[in-house]
Short mmCIF file of C-alpha atoms in Angstrom, two decimals:
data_model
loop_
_atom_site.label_atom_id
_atom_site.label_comp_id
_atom_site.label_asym_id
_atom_site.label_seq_id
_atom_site.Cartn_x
_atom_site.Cartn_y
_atom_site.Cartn_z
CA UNK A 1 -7.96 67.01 -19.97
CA UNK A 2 -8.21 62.97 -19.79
CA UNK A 3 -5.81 62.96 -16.81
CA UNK A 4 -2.14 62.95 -15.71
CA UNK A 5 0.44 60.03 -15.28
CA UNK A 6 3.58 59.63 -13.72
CA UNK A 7 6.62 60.28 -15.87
CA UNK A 8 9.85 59.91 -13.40
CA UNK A 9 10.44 58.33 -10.14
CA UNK A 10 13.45 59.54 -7.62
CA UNK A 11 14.49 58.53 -4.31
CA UNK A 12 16.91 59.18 -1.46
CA UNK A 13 18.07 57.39 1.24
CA UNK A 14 20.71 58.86 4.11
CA UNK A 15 24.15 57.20 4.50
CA UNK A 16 24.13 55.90 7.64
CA UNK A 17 22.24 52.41 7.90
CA UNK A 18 21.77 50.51 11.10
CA UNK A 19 21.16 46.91 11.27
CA UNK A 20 19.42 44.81 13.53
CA UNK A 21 22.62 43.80 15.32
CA UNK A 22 23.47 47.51 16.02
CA UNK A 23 19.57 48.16 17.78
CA UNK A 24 20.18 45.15 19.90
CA UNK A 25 23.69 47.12 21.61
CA UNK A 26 20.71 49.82 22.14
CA UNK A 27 17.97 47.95 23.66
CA UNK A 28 16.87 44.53 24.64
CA UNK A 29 16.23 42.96 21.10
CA UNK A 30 17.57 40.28 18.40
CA UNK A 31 18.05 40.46 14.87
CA UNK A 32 15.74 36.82 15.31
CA UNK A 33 13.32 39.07 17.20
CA UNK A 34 12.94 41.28 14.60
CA UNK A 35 13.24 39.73 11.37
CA UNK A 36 10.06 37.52 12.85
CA UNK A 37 7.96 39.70 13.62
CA UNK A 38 8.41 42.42 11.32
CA UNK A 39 10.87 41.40 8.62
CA UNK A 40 13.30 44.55 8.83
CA UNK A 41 17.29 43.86 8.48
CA UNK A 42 18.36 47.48 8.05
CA UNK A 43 17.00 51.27 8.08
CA UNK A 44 18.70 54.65 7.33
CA UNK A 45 18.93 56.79 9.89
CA UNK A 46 19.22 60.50 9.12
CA UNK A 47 22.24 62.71 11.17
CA UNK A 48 23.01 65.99 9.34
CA UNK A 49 20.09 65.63 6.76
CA UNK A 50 16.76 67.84 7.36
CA UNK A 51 13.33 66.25 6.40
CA UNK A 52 14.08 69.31 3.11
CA UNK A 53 17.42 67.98 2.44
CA UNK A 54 16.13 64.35 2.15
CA UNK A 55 12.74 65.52 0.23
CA UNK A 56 14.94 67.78 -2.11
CA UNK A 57 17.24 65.51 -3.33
CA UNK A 58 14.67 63.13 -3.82
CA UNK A 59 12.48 65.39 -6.14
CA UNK A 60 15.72 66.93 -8.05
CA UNK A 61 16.19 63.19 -9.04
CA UNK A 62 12.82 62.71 -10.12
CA UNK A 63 13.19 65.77 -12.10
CA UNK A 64 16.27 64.88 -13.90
CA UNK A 65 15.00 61.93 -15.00
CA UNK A 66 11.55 63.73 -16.49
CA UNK A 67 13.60 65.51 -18.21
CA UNK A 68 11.93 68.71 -17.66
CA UNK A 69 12.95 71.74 -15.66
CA UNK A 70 12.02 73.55 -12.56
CA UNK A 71 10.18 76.43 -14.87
CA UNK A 72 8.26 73.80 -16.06
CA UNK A 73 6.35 72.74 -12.87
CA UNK A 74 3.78 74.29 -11.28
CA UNK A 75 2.43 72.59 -8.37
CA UNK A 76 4.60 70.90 -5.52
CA UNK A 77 2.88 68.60 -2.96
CA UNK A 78 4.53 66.93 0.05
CA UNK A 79 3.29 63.95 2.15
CA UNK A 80 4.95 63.95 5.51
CA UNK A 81 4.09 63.76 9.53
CA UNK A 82 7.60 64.95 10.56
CA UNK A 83 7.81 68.60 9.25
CA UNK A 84 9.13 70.28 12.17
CA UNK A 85 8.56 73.91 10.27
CA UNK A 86 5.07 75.02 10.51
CA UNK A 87 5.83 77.70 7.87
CA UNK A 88 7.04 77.94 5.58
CA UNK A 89 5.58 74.00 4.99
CA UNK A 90 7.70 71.72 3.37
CA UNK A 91 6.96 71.83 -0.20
CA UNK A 92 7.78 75.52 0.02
CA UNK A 93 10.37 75.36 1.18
CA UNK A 94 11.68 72.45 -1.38
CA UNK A 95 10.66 74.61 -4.33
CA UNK A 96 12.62 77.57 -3.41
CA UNK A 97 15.84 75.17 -3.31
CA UNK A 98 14.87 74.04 -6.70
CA UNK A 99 13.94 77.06 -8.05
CA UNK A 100 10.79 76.14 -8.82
CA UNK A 101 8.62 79.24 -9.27
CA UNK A 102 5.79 80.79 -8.10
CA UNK A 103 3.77 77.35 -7.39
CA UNK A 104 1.00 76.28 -5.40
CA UNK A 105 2.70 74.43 -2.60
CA UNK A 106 1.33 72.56 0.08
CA UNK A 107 1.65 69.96 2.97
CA UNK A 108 -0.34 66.87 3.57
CA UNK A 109 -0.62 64.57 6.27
CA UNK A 110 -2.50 60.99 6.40
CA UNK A 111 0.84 59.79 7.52
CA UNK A 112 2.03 56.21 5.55
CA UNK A 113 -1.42 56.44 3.19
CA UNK A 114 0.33 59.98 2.33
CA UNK A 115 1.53 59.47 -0.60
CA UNK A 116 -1.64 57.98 -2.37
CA UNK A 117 -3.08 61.12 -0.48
CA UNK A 118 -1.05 63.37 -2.31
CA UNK A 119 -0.56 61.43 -5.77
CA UNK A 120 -4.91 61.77 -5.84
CA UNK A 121 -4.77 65.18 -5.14
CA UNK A 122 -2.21 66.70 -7.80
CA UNK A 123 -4.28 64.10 -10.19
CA UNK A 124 -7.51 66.02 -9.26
CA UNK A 125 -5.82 69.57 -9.57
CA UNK A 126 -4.41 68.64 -13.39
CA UNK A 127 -7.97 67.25 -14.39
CA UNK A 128 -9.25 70.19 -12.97
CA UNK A 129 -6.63 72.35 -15.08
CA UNK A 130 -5.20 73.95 -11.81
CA UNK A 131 -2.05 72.97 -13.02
CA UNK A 132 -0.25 71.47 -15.55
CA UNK A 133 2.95 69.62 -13.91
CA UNK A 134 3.14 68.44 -10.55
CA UNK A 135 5.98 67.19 -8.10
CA UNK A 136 4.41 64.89 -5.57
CA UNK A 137 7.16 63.70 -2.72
CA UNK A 138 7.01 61.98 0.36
CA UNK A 139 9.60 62.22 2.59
CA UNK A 140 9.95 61.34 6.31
CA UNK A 141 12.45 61.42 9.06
CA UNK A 142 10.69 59.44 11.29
CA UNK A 143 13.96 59.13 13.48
CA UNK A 144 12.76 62.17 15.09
CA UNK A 145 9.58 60.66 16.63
CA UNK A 146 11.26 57.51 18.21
CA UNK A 147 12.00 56.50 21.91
CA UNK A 148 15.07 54.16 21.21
CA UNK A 149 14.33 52.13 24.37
CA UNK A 150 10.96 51.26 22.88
CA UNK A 151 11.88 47.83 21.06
CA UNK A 152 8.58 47.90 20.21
CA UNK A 153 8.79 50.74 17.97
CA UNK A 154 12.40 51.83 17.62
CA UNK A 155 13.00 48.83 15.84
CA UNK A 156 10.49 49.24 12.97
CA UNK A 157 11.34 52.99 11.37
CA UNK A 158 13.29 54.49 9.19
CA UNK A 159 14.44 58.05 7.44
CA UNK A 160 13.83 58.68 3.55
CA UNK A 161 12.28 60.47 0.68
CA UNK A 162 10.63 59.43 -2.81
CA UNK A 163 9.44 61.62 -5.64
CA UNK A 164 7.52 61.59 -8.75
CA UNK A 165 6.82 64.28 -11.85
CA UNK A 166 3.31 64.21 -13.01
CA UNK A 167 2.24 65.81 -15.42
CA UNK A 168 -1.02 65.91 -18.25
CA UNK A 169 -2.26 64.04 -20.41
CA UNK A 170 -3.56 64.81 -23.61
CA UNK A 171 -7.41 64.15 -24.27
CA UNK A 172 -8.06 60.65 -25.43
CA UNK A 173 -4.65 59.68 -23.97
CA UNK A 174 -5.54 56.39 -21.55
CA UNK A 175 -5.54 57.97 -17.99
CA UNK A 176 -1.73 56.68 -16.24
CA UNK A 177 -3.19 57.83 -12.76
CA UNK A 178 -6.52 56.06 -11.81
CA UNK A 179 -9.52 56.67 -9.89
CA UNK A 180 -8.06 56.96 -5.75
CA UNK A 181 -10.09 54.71 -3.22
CA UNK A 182 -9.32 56.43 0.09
CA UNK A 183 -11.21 56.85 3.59
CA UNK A 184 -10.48 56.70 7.23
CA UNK A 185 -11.55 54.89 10.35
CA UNK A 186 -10.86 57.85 12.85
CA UNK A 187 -12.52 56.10 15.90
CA UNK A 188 -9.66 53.99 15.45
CA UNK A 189 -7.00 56.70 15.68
CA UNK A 190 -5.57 56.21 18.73
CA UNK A 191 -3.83 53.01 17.85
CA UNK A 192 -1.14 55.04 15.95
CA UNK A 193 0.00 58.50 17.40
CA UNK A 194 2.78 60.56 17.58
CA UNK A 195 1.69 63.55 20.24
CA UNK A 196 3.45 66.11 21.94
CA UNK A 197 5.99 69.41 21.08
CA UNK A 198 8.52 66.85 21.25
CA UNK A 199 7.02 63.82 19.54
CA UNK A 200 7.34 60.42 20.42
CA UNK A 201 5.30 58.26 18.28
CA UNK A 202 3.62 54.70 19.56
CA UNK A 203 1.25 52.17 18.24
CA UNK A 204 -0.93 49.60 19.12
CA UNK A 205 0.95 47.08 16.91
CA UNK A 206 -1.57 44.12 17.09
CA UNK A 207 -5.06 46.43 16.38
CA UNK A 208 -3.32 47.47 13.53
CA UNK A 209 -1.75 44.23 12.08
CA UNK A 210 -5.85 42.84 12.57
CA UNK A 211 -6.76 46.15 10.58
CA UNK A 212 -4.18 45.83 7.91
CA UNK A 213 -4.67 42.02 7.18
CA UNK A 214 -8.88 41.42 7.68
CA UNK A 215 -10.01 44.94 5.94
CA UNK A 216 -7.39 46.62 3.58
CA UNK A 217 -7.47 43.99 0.72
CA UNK A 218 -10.70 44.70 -0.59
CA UNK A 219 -10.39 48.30 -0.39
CA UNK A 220 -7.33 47.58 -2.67
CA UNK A 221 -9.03 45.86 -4.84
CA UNK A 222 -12.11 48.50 -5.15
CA UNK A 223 -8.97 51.13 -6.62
CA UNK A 224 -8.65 48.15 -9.23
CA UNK A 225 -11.98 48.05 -10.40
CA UNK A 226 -12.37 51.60 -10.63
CA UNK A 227 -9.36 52.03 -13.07
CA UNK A 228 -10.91 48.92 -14.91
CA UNK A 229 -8.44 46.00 -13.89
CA UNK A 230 -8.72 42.98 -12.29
CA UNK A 231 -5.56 42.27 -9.75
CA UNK A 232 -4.67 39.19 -11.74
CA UNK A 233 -3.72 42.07 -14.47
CA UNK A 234 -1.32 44.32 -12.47
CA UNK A 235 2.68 43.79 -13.07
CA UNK A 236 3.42 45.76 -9.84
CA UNK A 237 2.05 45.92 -6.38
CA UNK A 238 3.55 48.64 -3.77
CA UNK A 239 2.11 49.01 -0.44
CA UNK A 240 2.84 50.81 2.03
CA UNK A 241 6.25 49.55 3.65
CA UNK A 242 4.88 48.66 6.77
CA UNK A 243 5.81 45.43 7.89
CA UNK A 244 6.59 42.01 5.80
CA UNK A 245 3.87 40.03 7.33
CA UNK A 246 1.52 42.52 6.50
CA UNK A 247 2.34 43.22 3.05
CA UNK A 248 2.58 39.60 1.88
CA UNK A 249 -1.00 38.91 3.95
CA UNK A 250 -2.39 41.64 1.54
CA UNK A 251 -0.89 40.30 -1.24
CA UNK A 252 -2.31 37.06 -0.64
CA UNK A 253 -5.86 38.03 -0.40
CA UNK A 254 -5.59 40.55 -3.47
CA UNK A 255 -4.67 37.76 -5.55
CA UNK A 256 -1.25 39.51 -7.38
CA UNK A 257 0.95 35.87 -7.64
CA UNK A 258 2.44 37.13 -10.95
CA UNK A 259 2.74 40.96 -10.02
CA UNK A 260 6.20 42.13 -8.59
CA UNK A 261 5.55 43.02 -5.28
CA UNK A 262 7.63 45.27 -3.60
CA UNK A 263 9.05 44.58 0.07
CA UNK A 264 11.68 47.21 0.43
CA UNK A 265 10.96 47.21 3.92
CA UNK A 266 13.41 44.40 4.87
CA UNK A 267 16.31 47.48 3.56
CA UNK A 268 14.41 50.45 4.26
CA UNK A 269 12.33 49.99 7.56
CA UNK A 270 8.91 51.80 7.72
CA UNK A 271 9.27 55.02 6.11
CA UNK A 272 5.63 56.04 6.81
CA UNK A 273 4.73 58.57 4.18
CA UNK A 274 8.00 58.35 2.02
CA UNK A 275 7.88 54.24 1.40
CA UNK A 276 5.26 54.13 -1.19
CA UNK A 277 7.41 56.21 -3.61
CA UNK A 278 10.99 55.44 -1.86
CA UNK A 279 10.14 51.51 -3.28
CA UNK A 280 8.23 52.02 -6.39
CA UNK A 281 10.99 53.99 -7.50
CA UNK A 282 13.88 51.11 -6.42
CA UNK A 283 11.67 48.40 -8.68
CA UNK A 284 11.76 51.26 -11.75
CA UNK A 285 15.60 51.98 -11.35
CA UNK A 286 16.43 48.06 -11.28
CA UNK A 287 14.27 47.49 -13.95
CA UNK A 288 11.95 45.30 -12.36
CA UNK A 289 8.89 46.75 -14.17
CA UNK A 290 8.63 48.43 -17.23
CA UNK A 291 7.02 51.63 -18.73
CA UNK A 292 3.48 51.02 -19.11
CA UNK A 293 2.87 48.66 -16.52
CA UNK A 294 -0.05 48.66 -14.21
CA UNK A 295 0.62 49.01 -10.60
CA UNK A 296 -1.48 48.99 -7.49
CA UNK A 297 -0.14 51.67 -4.67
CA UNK A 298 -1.71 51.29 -1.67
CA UNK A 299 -1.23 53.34 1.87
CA UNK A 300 -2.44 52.97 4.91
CA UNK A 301 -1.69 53.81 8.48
CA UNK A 302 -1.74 56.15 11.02
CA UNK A 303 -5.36 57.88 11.64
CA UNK A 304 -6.33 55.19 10.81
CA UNK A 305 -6.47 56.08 6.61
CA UNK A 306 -5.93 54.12 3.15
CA UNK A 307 -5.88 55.60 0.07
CA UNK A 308 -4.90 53.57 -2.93
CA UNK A 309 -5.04 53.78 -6.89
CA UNK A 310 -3.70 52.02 -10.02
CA UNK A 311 -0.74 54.35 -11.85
CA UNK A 312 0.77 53.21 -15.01
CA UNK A 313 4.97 52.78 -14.63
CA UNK A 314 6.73 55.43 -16.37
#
């Protein structure tokens, strides 16, 4: 087997969105305040939806739009740090509402790199021939985790899902999901925890902004020379969602001036797991990149891990 690739995208979003204006009637903040520092207008905030509802509807969409059914896939992966289940885990549980059958189905959490995490993973298992077709989904409700009279944190997350269909290559077919770059710095994961039966998550915002803009570029571009491309090359850059300022610093250093970069962040908030595919597949549904288009993912976060690699747009 040469490999797998990416063949549909899907997202999903809850209803209700609250802006900046609305978290200031909540707690002692601006929409000023936060748009500086962070670059967020609005989030979606879950009410009736579970962290299943948001991650099914997100991978039934993906599904549609591979064209292929249920029967058809074998594996089911889901990124997340807010399952509140500990069994069955969350992709379980997804696949039974799909009626996916019989699949290997498991959890992962590296929190926002979770998605690479996962994507890397379901690539290794088709090269491997442990499986054939994959759903990978993130999906979040980080609503759960937040003290809403922390402005410092309150302000900055969001509730979501995003989904992709991956399936195999034939051999000789140019691999669509390349080599992953990924690693941790665990003595430095205490500046981004969520702890406790009844979580509550909080952040050392400043170590981490350092983190994000002096050592993560590189790193991304190490998952670009191991699928063979120099930055200059890529049509598509989606990092994690994590904040504006960070994301554009990154982009900066990497060198992607002609790429579409995404920055659904300003909409969407941090979505931790969930924003890698919740963005990449807003920028494939508005046609802002085309099939066969390189693009860099890139997560990082909490623990603190990165994991990034170059896919090819479906």
């Amino acid at each position: 087997m040469s490999g797998s690739r990416i063949v549909a995208l899907g997202h999903y979003q809850p209803p209700k969105v609250l802006s900046n204006d609305d978290l200031a009637t909540l707690v002692d903040t601006t929409d000023e305040w936060i748009r500086a520092r962070v670059g967020i207008r609005t989030r979606h905030i879950a009410e009736g939806e579970t962290l299943v509802d948001m991650a099914t509807e997100a991978a039934q969409k993906a599904l549609a739009r591979s064209g292929r059914t249920a029967d058809e896939i074998d594996l089911v992966v889901v990124a997340t740090c807010t399952a509140v289940e500990r069994s069955p885990n969350t992709a379980a549980a997804v696949a039974a509402r799909i009626g996916v059958r019989a699949p290997a189905a498991y959890d992962i959490n590296t929190v926002c790199s979770g998605f690479s995490y996962a994507l890397a993973t379901a690539d290794h298992a088709i090269r491997a021939g442990a499986a054939r077709r994959a759903l990978v989904i993130g999906a979040e409700r980080m609503s759960d985790t937040l003290d809403w009279t922390d402005r410092s944190t309150c302000v900055i997350f969001g509730d979501g899902a995003g989904a992709a269909v991956v399936e195999a290559q034939e051999d000789g077919a140019e691999p669509g999901i390349g080599p992953v770059v990924w690693g941790s710095e665990p003595e430095k994961g205490d500046a981004v925890v969520i702890t406790g039966w009844d979580p509550v998550i909080s952040q050392q915002g400043q170590s981490v902004f350092r983190w994000a803009t002096t050592q993560l570029a590189p790193l991304a571009r190490q998952a670009c020379e191991r699928a063979g491309i120099d930055p200059s090359e890529l049509k598509g850059f989606v990092p994690h969602q994590a904040n504006l300022r960070i994301i554009d610093a990154i982009a900066n250093k990497l060198g992607v001036a002609d790429a579409v970069v995404a920055r659904d962040v300003v909409e969407s908030g941090n979505t931790s797991a969930a924003s890698i595919p919740l963005a990449f597949s807003k920028l494939v549904e508005r046609g802002e990149l085309s099939p066969g288009d390189p693009v860099l993912l890139f997560g990082f976060g909490g623990g603190l891990a990165y994991a990034g690699q170059v896919v090819r747009c479906p």
